[in-house]
């Protein structure tokens, strides 16, 4: 009997070719397809995998786990890699890799494989998780190893081996989709001066076509987690999907950045993440109201570190878990409502309220009912300046 390998299969060209390539290396290939809300046709992709020769193709619905255990913790932390990228792809990798390890154990596989290139971050995120969760599994990265160095040669290989594919020799961009975001890279975007054209807009409306009417929405949070839109409760996956639709219609959630990959390459990335942009704005606005100054500051410092851990593939580490525990403590009072206005790519916070608000009108007001004793300010400032006075 052939040794078994579990392959992270997307239905795309690389991983379709990888099935055959691994079979030729003597493996029985079990495919694992993760549904993280990419909206692709998993049924026909599964059919194709079996036709190519995979002995099984398991589809795992990971959407709820993704949002509850990966996306919302990152939201609570406020993590944005290099201040801009919400880590949509990065967060999905440890989740998918962990699910693959479970399949590998169940199937008694001896090896595990993914379709990432040797230039990206995703190979690191997959493999670190494999090493942490199943150190004895052999890891194979066909795309890093094979002689098929161009897209054309992969397509020729597919034709020679009767591999059914949907792709053509021309491919405009490399696109990764899940329900927290879409990343578009490669092709013409490799020129950092080239303005992304309409063919790079996947779900978001370009500003020219975005709704010309502003829309107000209210998002309700409980312990740092969004639970309702306009007073109506939603499950976590539905809530994100709904905000993606609303935000996209207003052109909200585009990011265009030069990003530093872990392997030392700068790359030009275009992202779409409407729900994320709305929720980060709303969550931050609520924290401004309920957290004290020192916690906010300390939390900001941790959120940057957290974004690096996620980006660098270090999800399953003691530091990430410890930061999550700290963050959960900070979120105990992050409950309340935020009103936002969406208009032509903008997310504008218009109002916020919470039963735990630390805002005291009687202290802040310049009008009636002021209780702040302004005479105390002089002594405060005298002492504040004392160490620096000549
Ligand atoms: N640069 C992003 C990251 O490393 C996205 C990579 C997504 N991959 C893709 N084929 N577009 O997380």
XYZ file of C-alpha atoms in Angstrom, residues 4-158:
155
model
C -0.559 8.527 2.514
C -0.123 12.275 2.276
C -2.653 14.987 3.143
C -2.616 17.921 0.718
C -4.089 21.376 1.312
C -6.130 21.602 -1.859
C -7.796 24.769 -3.131
C -9.036 23.625 -6.512
C -6.592 25.983 -8.231
C -3.886 25.152 -10.733
C -0.960 24.610 -8.331
C -2.700 22.202 -6.009
C -4.429 20.340 -8.859
C -1.054 19.683 -10.459
C 0.345 18.828 -7.017
C -2.077 15.906 -6.647
C -0.615 14.222 -9.726
C 2.951 15.187 -8.884
C 2.666 13.646 -5.397
C 1.091 10.498 -6.867
C 4.071 10.176 -9.183
C 6.304 10.380 -6.102
C 4.487 7.290 -4.848
C 1.946 8.798 -2.461
C -1.726 8.118 -1.986
C -3.139 11.658 -1.866
C -5.918 12.722 0.491
C -7.065 16.258 -0.298
C -8.301 18.666 2.329
C -10.342 21.676 1.282
C -11.069 24.286 3.902
C -14.171 26.411 3.553
C -13.221 29.729 5.139
C -15.887 31.655 3.280
C -14.106 31.953 -0.063
C -17.399 31.220 -1.789
C -15.764 28.906 -4.324
C -17.551 25.926 -5.781
C -16.197 23.178 -3.503
C -18.391 20.500 -5.097
C -16.865 20.737 -8.559
C -13.372 21.193 -7.101
C -13.861 17.988 -5.108
C -14.975 16.159 -8.256
C -11.864 17.349 -10.077
C -9.585 16.211 -7.239
C -11.012 12.692 -7.401
C -10.756 12.673 -11.177
C -7.070 13.610 -11.002
C -6.555 10.651 -8.701
C -6.901 11.757 -5.099
C -8.195 8.852 -3.022
C -10.377 11.223 -0.993
C -11.280 14.896 -0.857
C -12.477 16.076 2.516
C -14.183 19.473 2.746
C -14.119 21.108 6.161
C -16.471 23.969 6.979
C -14.224 26.140 9.165
C -16.131 29.417 8.820
C -17.500 29.697 12.345
C -14.304 28.559 13.995
C -12.406 31.031 11.821
C -14.492 34.006 12.890
C -14.927 33.061 16.554
C -11.424 31.816 17.363
C -9.175 33.743 14.976
C -10.853 36.808 13.463
C -12.586 38.191 16.545
C -9.553 37.760 18.828
C -7.520 39.745 16.268
C -10.260 42.386 16.143
C -10.350 42.642 19.945
C -6.585 43.066 19.952
C -6.745 45.699 17.215
C -4.094 43.863 15.224
C -3.117 45.364 11.851
C 0.184 44.302 10.294
C 2.291 47.364 9.560
C -0.684 49.436 10.589
C -2.793 48.478 7.568
C -3.284 44.773 6.817
C -5.996 43.011 8.808
C -4.232 39.643 8.435
C -7.165 37.885 6.753
C -5.014 35.315 4.936
C -2.503 35.039 7.774
C -5.199 34.193 10.330
C -6.670 31.437 8.176
C -3.431 29.459 7.777
C -2.938 28.038 11.287
C -6.622 27.127 11.348
C -6.403 25.236 8.052
C -3.099 23.620 9.019
C -4.464 22.425 12.348
C -7.493 20.881 10.615
C -5.143 19.146 8.172
C -3.128 17.664 11.011
C -6.335 16.211 12.468
C -7.113 14.624 9.076
C -3.554 13.322 8.784
C -3.814 11.635 12.180
C -7.204 10.112 11.368
C -6.007 8.874 7.976
C -2.706 7.619 9.418
C -0.828 9.716 6.867
C 2.954 9.933 7.025
C 3.266 13.279 5.280
C 1.515 16.571 4.717
C 1.716 19.050 1.821
C 0.706 22.547 0.761
C 0.801 24.481 -2.513
C 2.655 27.599 -1.359
C 5.673 29.044 -3.124
C 9.039 29.590 -1.484
C 8.715 33.369 -1.611
C 5.666 33.952 0.526
C 4.516 33.986 4.123
C 1.933 31.250 3.829
C 4.497 28.420 3.601
C 5.841 29.544 6.968
C 2.405 29.721 8.578
C 1.433 26.243 7.355
C 4.698 24.567 8.222
C 5.192 26.107 11.644
C 1.748 24.794 12.566
C 2.594 21.339 11.177
C 5.830 21.288 13.185
C 4.069 22.375 16.382
C 1.055 20.086 16.079
C 2.615 17.012 14.451
C 6.406 17.117 14.551
C 6.792 13.630 13.103
C 4.943 14.312 9.835
C 7.118 14.816 6.781
C 6.366 18.125 5.069
C 6.402 18.435 1.291
C 5.990 21.687 -0.615
C 5.680 20.603 -4.280
C 5.628 24.124 -5.732
C 8.947 24.841 -3.990
C 10.497 21.655 -5.299
C 9.212 20.878 -8.749
C 10.729 21.813 -12.100
C 7.536 23.573 -13.202
C 8.859 27.080 -12.817
C 6.295 28.934 -14.925
C 2.549 28.938 -15.117
C 2.805 27.810 -18.742
C 4.835 24.737 -17.799
C 2.267 23.823 -15.146
C -0.510 24.058 -17.704
C 1.469 21.917 -20.142
C 2.023 19.372 -17.352
C -1.724 19.382 -16.676
